[in-house]
Coordinates of C-alpha atoms and ligand atoms in Angstrom, one line a residue:
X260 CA 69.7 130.6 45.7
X261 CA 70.1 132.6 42.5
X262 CA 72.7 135.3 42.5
X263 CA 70.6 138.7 41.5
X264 CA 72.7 140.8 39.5
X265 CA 71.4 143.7 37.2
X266 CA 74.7 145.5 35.9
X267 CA 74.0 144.1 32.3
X268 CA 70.3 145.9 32.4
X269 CA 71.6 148.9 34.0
X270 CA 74.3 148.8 31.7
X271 CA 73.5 147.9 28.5
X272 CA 69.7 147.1 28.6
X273 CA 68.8 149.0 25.8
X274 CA 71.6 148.9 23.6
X275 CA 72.0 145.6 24.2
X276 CA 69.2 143.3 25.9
X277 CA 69.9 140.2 25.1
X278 CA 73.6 140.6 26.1
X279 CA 72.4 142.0 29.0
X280 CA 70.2 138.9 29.5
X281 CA 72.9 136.7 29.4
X282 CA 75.0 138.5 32.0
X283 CA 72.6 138.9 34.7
X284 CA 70.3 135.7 33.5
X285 CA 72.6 133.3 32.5
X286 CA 76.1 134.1 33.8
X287 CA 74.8 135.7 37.2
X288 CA 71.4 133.9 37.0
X289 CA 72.5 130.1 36.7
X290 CA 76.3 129.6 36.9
X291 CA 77.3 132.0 39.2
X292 CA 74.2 130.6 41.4
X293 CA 74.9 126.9 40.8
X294 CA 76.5 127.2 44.6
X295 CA 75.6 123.4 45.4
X296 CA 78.2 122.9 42.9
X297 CA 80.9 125.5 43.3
X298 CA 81.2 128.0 46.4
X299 CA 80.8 131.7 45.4
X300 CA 84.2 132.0 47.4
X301 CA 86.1 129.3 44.5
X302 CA 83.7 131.2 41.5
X303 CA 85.4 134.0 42.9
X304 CA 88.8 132.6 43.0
X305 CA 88.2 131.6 39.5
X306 CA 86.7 134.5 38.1
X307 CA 89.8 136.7 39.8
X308 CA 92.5 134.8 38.1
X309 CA 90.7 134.5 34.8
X310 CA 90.5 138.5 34.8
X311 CA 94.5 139.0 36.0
X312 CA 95.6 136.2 33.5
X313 CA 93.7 138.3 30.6
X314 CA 95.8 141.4 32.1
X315 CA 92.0 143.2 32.8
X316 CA 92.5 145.2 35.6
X317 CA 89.8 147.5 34.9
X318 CA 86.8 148.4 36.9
X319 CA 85.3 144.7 36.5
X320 CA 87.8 143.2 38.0
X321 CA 87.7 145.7 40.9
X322 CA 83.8 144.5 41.0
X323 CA 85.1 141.0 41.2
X324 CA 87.4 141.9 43.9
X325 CA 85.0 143.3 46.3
X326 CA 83.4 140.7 45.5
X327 CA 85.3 138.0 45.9
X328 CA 86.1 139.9 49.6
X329 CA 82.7 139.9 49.9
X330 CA 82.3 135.6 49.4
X331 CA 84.9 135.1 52.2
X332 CA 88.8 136.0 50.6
X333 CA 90.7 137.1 53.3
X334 CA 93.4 139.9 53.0
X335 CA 96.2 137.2 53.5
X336 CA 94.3 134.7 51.0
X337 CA 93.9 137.2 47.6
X338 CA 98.1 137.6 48.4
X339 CA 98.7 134.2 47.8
X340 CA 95.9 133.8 44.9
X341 CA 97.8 136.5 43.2
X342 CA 101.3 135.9 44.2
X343 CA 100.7 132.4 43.0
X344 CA 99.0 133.7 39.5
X345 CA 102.0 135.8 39.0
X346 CA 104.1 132.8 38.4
X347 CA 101.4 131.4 35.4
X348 CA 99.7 134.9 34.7
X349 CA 102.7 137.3 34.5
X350 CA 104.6 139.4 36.9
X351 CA 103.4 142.8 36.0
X352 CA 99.6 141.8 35.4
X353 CA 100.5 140.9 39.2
X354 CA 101.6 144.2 40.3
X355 CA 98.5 145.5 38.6
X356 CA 96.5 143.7 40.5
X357 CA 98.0 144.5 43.6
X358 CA 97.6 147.9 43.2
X359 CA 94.1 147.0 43.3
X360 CA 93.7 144.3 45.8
X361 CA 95.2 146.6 48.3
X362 CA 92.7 149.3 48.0
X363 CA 90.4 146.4 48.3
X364 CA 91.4 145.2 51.1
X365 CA 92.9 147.9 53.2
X366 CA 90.8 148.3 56.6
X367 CA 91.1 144.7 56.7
X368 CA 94.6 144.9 58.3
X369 CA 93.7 146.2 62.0
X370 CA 89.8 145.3 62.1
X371 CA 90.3 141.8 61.1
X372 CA 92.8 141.5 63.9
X373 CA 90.7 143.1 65.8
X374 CA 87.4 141.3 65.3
X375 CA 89.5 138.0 65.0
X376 CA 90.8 138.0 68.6
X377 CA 87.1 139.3 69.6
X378 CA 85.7 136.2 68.3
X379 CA 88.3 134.4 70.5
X380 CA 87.3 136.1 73.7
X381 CA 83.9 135.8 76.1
X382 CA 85.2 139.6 77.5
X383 CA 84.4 142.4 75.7
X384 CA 87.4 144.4 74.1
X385 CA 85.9 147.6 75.5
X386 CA 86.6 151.4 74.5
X387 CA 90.6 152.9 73.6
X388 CA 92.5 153.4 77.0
X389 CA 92.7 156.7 76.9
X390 CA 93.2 157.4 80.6
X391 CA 96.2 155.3 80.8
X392 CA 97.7 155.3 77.2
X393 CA 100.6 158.0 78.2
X394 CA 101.7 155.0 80.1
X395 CA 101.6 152.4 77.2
X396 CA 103.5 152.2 74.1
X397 CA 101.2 151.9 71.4
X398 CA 97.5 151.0 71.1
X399 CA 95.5 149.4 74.5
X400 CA 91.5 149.1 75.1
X401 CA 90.1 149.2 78.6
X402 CA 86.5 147.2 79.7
X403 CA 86.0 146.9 83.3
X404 CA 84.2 143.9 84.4
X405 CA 83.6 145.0 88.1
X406 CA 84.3 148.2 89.9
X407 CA 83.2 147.2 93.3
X408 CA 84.1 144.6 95.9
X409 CA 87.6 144.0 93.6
X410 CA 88.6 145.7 90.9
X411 CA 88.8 143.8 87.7
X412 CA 89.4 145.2 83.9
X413 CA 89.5 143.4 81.0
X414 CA 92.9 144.8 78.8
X415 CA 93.3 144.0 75.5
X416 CA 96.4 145.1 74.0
X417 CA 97.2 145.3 70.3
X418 CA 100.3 143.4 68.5
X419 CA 103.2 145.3 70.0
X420 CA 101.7 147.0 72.4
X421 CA 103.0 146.9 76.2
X422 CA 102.5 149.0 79.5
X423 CA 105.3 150.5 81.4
X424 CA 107.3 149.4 83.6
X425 CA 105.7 149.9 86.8
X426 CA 105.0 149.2 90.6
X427 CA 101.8 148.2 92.0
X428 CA 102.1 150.2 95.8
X429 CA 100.6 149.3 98.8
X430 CA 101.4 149.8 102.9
X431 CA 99.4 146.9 102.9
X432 CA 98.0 143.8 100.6
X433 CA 97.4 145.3 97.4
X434 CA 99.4 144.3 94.4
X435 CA 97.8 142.8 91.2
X436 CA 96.7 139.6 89.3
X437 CA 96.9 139.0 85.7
X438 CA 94.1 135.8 83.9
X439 CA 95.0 136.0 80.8
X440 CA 91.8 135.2 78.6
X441 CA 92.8 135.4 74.7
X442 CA 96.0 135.8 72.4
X443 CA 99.7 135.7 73.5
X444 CA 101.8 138.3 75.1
X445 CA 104.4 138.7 77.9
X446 CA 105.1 139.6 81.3
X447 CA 108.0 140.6 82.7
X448 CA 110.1 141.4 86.0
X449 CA 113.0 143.5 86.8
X450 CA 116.2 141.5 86.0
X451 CA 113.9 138.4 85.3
X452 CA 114.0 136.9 81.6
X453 CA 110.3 137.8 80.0
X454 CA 107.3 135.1 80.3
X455 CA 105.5 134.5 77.7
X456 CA 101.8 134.0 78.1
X457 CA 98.9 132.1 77.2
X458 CA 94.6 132.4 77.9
X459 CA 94.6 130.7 81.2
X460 CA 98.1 131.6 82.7
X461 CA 98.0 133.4 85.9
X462 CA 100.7 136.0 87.2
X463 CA 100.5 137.3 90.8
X464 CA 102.8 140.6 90.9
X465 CA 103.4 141.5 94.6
X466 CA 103.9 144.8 95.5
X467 CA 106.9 147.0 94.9
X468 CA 108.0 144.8 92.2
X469 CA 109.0 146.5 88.8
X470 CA 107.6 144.7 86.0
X471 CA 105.6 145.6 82.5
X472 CA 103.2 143.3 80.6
X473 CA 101.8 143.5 77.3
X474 CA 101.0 141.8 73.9
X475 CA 103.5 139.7 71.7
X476 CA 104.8 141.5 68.9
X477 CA 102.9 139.3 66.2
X478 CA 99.6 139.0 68.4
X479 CA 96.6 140.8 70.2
X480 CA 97.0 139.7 73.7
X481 CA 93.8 140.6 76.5
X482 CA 94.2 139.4 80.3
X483 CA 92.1 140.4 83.1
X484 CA 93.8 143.0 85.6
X485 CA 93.2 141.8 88.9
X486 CA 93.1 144.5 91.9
X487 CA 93.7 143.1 94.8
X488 CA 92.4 144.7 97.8
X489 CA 94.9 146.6 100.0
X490 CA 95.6 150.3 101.9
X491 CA 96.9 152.9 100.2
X492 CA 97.3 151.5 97.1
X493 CA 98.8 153.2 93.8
X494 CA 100.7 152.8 90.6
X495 CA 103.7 154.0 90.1
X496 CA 104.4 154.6 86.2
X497 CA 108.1 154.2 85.4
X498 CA 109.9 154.5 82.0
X499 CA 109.1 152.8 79.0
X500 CA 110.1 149.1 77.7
X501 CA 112.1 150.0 75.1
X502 CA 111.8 148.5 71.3
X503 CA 115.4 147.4 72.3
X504 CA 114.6 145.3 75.1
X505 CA 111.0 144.6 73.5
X506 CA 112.8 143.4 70.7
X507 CA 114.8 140.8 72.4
X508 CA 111.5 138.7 72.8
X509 CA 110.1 135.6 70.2
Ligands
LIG894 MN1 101.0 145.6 86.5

């Protein structure tokens, strides 16, 4: 399929048409569109390094960046394509570019973490847990699943984010299970080394037993909170796990 571009008519169609013919005919019309052949993702790639090499960092090569974010580069992808041009291009056309590439790219950070781990989970991540998050160190997102019969929430929890430590309370049954359904994180016990946890791991946390769970530091972590049935059940919401003893895990 052709690639339609107009910039050279909007551009420079009078001043210029047949230059302006070229760009959007020629250069956009047939080789950027010859995709059969090369991937608009790799013309990108191309078309990027071609513009840093040259030193260009003006407002075409911010076009070819969005772009080339556009045709599939990820955030982690145009730091290597650069970091790697920088070696054969120059260092400072590099830092040029990065100044660029950042602006670029900068939501991609926490939405493509975000939708990433989404893509990897059949439950939804649900809304920001408001209600709860004095009781979490950073950022957590609640969906239940079912509210009657038993209880059961879908958390999500993002990279370096844990609950409390706590005790589930009951006089009797009660207490909680965890299913974990996507990315890796932990779960811990009172005087217990940390567990580290994977989608289909299962944690059954009796009652009165102190203990926190959360994400990894380096991952979005979601597992299904469990109620299990019991009288006079509560939560009791201790202090925090501290970026000390959080820091001790990987
Ligand atoms: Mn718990």
């Amino acid at each position: 399929m052709a690639v339609k571009q107009t910039a050279g008519r909007d551009a420079l169609g009078q001043f210029a048409p047949k230059f302006a013919q070229l760009n959007d005919d020629v250069l956009f019309g047939q080789v950027w569109s010859r995709e059969d052949k090369l991937s608009l993702r790799d013309r990108s790639l191309v078309t990027v390094v071609a513009l840093l090499s040259q030193g260009l960092v003006d407002s075409s090569f911010q076009y070819h960046l969005t772009c080339a974010r556009q045709n599939g580069i990820t955030r982690q992808e145009i730091a290597e394509i650069l970091t790697h041009a920088a070696f054969y291009a120059g260092w400072p056309k590099a830092w040029a570019a990065f100044r660029m590439a950042k602006e670029v790219w900068t939501e991609d950070d926490a939405q493509d973490g975000k939708a990433q781990h989404q893509r990897e989970m059949a439950f939804p991540i649900g809304a920001p847990n408001d209600g709860f998050a004095q009781y979490f160190v950073g950022q957590s997102y609640l969906h239940p699943l079912s509210t009657s019969q038993v209880g059961v929430y879908n958390v999500t929890f993002e990279p370096g984010c844990r609950n409390n430590w706590h005790i589930h309370q009951a006089s009797s049954g009660g207490g909680q299970i965890l299913i974990c359904v996507a990315g890796r994180g932990y779960y811990q016990e009172e005087g217990s080394p940390a567990r580290e946890l994977h989608p289909g791991d299962v944690v059954n946390i009796p009652v009165g037993v102190k203990h926190w769970h959360g994400a990894a530091p380096d991952s979005w972590f979601s597992h299904l909170a469990v109620e299990v049935p019991g009288e006079q059940c509560s939560n009791q919401w201790l202090e925090p796990v501290s970026d000390e003893e959080y820091g001790k895990l990987n």
